[in-house]
Coordinates of C-alpha atoms in Angstrom, one line a residue:
S1272 CA 6.3 -18.5 2.0
Y1273 CA 4.0 -16.2 4.0
E1274 CA 6.6 -16.0 6.8
I1275 CA 9.3 -14.9 4.4
M1276 CA 6.9 -12.3 2.9
R1277 CA 6.1 -10.9 6.3
S1278 CA 9.8 -10.9 7.4
I1279 CA 10.7 -8.4 4.7
G1280 CA 7.7 -6.1 5.4
V1281 CA 5.1 -7.4 2.8
A1282 CA 1.6 -7.5 4.1
A1283 CA 0.9 -11.2 4.1
P1284 CA -1.4 -13.5 6.1
R1285 CA -0.2 -15.3 9.2
S1286 CA 0.0 -19.0 9.0
A1287 CA 0.6 -22.0 11.2
H1288 CA 0.5 -25.8 11.0
I1289 CA -2.3 -27.4 12.8
W1290 CA -3.6 -30.9 13.8
L1291 CA -7.1 -30.9 12.6
T1292 CA -9.7 -32.2 15.1
I1293 CA -13.4 -32.7 14.3
N1294 CA -16.0 -31.4 16.8
D1295 CA -16.5 -34.9 18.1
G1296 CA -12.8 -35.1 19.0
T1297 CA -11.7 -37.2 16.1
K1298 CA -8.3 -36.3 14.8
V1299 CA -7.9 -36.0 11.0
S1300 CA -4.8 -37.7 9.8
G1301 CA -2.1 -35.4 8.6
V1302 CA -0.9 -31.8 9.2
Y1303 CA -2.8 -28.9 7.7
N1304 CA -2.1 -25.2 7.2
N1305 CA -4.2 -22.6 9.0
I1306 CA -3.9 -19.4 7.0
E1307 CA -5.3 -16.0 8.0
Q1308 CA -8.0 -14.7 5.7
V1309 CA -7.5 -11.4 3.9
D1310 CA -10.5 -9.4 5.1
E1311 CA -11.4 -6.3 7.1
E1312 CA -9.6 -7.7 10.2
F1313 CA -6.4 -8.3 8.2
V1314 CA -6.3 -4.9 6.6
Q1315 CA -7.0 -3.2 10.0
A1316 CA -4.1 -5.1 11.6
W1317 CA -1.7 -4.3 8.7
F1318 CA -2.7 -0.8 7.6
D1319 CA -4.6 0.6 10.7
N1320 CA -7.8 1.1 8.7
K1321 CA -10.4 -1.0 7.1
D1322 CA -12.4 1.5 5.1
G1323 CA -10.5 1.1 1.8
D1324 CA -11.3 -1.0 -1.2
L1325 CA -10.1 -4.6 -1.0
Y1326 CA -10.0 -6.4 -4.4
K1327 CA -9.6 -10.2 -4.5
C1328 CA -7.8 -10.9 -7.8
R1329 CA -8.2 -14.5 -9.1
W1330 CA -8.5 -16.7 -12.1
K1331 CA -12.2 -17.2 -12.9
G1332 CA -12.5 -15.9 -16.4
G1333 CA -9.0 -15.5 -17.7
G1334 CA -7.1 -14.0 -14.8
A1335 CA -6.7 -10.7 -13.0
K1336 CA -4.3 -9.3 -15.6
L1337 CA -5.1 -5.6 -14.9
N1338 CA -5.9 -5.1 -18.5
W1339 CA -8.1 -2.2 -19.6
V1340 CA -11.7 -3.3 -20.4
A1341 CA -13.9 -1.1 -22.5
P1342 CA -15.5 1.3 -21.6
G1343 CA -13.1 1.4 -18.7
D1344 CA -15.6 2.3 -16.0
A1345 CA -16.3 0.6 -12.7
A1346 CA -19.1 -1.5 -14.1
A1347 CA -16.8 -3.1 -16.7
Y1348 CA -14.6 -4.5 -13.9
E1349 CA -17.5 -5.4 -11.6
A1350 CA -18.8 -7.6 -14.4
L1351 CA -15.6 -9.6 -14.6
P1352 CA -15.4 -12.7 -12.5
D1353 CA -11.7 -12.2 -11.9
Y1354 CA -12.2 -9.3 -9.5
E1355 CA -14.2 -9.3 -6.3
E1356 CA -14.5 -6.2 -4.1
K1357 CA -14.7 -7.5 -0.5
I1358 CA -15.4 -4.3 1.6
T1359 CA -16.9 -1.3 -0.1
G1360 CA -18.4 -2.8 -3.2
S1361 CA -16.9 0.0 -5.3
Y1362 CA -14.9 -0.8 -8.4
Q1363 CA -14.1 2.8 -9.4
R1364 CA -10.7 2.9 -7.8
L1365 CA -9.7 -0.3 -9.6
A1366 CA -10.9 1.0 -12.9
D1367 CA -8.9 4.2 -12.4
F1368 CA -5.8 2.3 -11.4
I1369 CA -6.0 0.0 -14.4
D1370 CA -6.6 3.0 -16.7
F1371 CA -3.4 4.6 -15.3
I1372 CA -1.4 1.4 -15.7
V1373 CA -2.5 0.7 -19.3
N1374 CA -3.0 4.1 -20.8
S1375 CA -0.1 6.1 -19.3
D1376 CA 2.9 6.7 -21.5
T1377 CA 6.2 5.4 -20.2
Q1378 CA 7.4 8.7 -18.7
T1379 CA 4.1 9.3 -16.9
F1380 CA 4.0 5.7 -15.6
S1381 CA 7.5 6.0 -14.3
D1382 CA 6.9 9.4 -12.7
D1383 CA 3.6 8.6 -11.2
I1384 CA 3.3 4.8 -10.3
S1385 CA 4.6 5.6 -6.7
S1386 CA 1.6 7.9 -6.3
W1387 CA -0.7 4.9 -7.0
M1388 CA 1.0 2.0 -5.4
N1389 CA 3.4 1.0 -2.7
V1390 CA 6.1 0.0 -5.2
D1391 CA 8.7 -1.1 -2.7
S1392 CA 6.4 -3.7 -1.1
F1393 CA 5.1 -4.9 -4.5
L1394 CA 8.7 -5.5 -5.8
R1395 CA 9.6 -7.2 -2.5
A1396 CA 6.7 -9.6 -3.0
Q1397 CA 7.6 -10.3 -6.6
A1398 CA 11.2 -11.0 -5.6
V1399 CA 10.1 -13.5 -3.0
D1400 CA 7.7 -15.2 -5.5
M1401 CA 10.6 -15.6 -7.9
Y1402 CA 13.0 -16.7 -5.2
L1403 CA 10.6 -19.4 -4.0
G1404 CA 9.6 -20.5 -7.5
Q1405 CA 6.0 -19.5 -6.6
W1406 CA 4.4 -19.7 -10.0
D1407 CA 0.7 -19.3 -9.2
G1408 CA 0.7 -15.6 -8.6
L1409 CA 0.8 -12.3 -10.6
W1410 CA 4.3 -12.7 -12.1
I1411 CA 3.4 -15.9 -14.1
L1412 CA -0.4 -16.5 -13.9
P1413 CA -2.4 -13.3 -13.1
N1414 CA -4.2 -14.5 -10.0
N1415 CA -4.0 -15.2 -6.3
Y1416 CA -3.4 -11.7 -4.9
Y1417 CA -5.3 -8.9 -3.4
L1418 CA -5.1 -5.2 -3.9
Y1419 CA -6.0 -2.9 -1.0
W1420 CA -6.5 0.8 -1.4
D1421 CA -5.1 2.0 1.9
T1422 CA -7.0 5.2 2.9
T1423 CA -4.2 6.3 5.2
S1424 CA -1.4 6.3 2.6
A1425 CA -3.7 6.7 -0.4
L1426 CA -1.8 3.9 -2.2
F1427 CA -2.6 0.4 -3.4
E1428 CA -1.0 -2.3 -1.4
Y1429 CA -0.3 -5.7 -3.0
V1430 CA -1.1 -8.6 -0.8
P1431 CA 0.0 -12.1 -1.9
W1432 CA -2.4 -15.0 -1.5
D1433 CA -2.6 -18.7 -2.1
L1434 CA 1.1 -19.5 -2.0
D1435 CA 0.7 -23.2 -2.2
H1436 CA 2.7 -23.6 -5.5
S1437 CA 6.0 -22.6 -4.0
M1438 CA 9.4 -24.2 -3.4
G1439 CA 9.4 -26.7 -6.3
M1440 CA 5.7 -27.6 -6.4
D1441 CA 5.1 -28.6 -10.0
Y1442 CA 2.5 -30.2 -12.2
W1443 CA 4.7 -32.3 -14.5
V1444 CA 1.7 -32.8 -16.9
F1445 CA 1.1 -29.0 -17.1
P1446 CA 2.2 -28.3 -20.7
Y1447 CA 2.9 -24.6 -20.5
F1448 CA 4.8 -22.8 -23.3
F1449 CA 7.9 -22.1 -21.2
G1450 CA 8.2 -25.6 -19.6
T1451 CA 7.1 -26.9 -16.2
D1452 CA 10.3 -26.8 -14.2
W1453 CA 8.9 -23.8 -12.3
A1454 CA 11.5 -23.8 -9.5
T1455 CA 14.5 -23.5 -11.7
R1456 CA 13.2 -21.7 -14.8
N1457 CA 14.9 -18.4 -15.7
F1458 CA 13.1 -15.4 -14.1
D1459 CA 12.9 -13.5 -17.4

């Protein structure tokens, strides 16, 4: 999944299969994934800077839905367990972005979203998620992604993360309102 993301220009971690060996030389049975962490080294490699804001968006209190939270300031989002700022510690840019997303009228959003976010890369990532049946990300459950404010382009970059629920992976006992056949369900 990460390889496909990278092949179409989406900033995504490198990954490789590994044989896991414990320090004493004991091999652990099975094959494991080694996945690059999304951190300062990652954003430096992809965006040629590491001084922007890196937000880990996850499911800890209801999901990173990018919903406006009163009073809409940085402290409101810092208090939520669904967002973690990994580099600068500042939540102001996230607060401003969410305010734009939620409180802009349709025309303003349409006209200005490209001045906030790398829309092309974001849409590519969403298309790959849908193609792979990757249901544990932003398009179905609002989690498992990063947002990076790239100081060079002055845009948010969407970075996919935790793509383990791809290519037909399903929880047959997961009673969700639209069914559990994640790999073949209609995209809309």
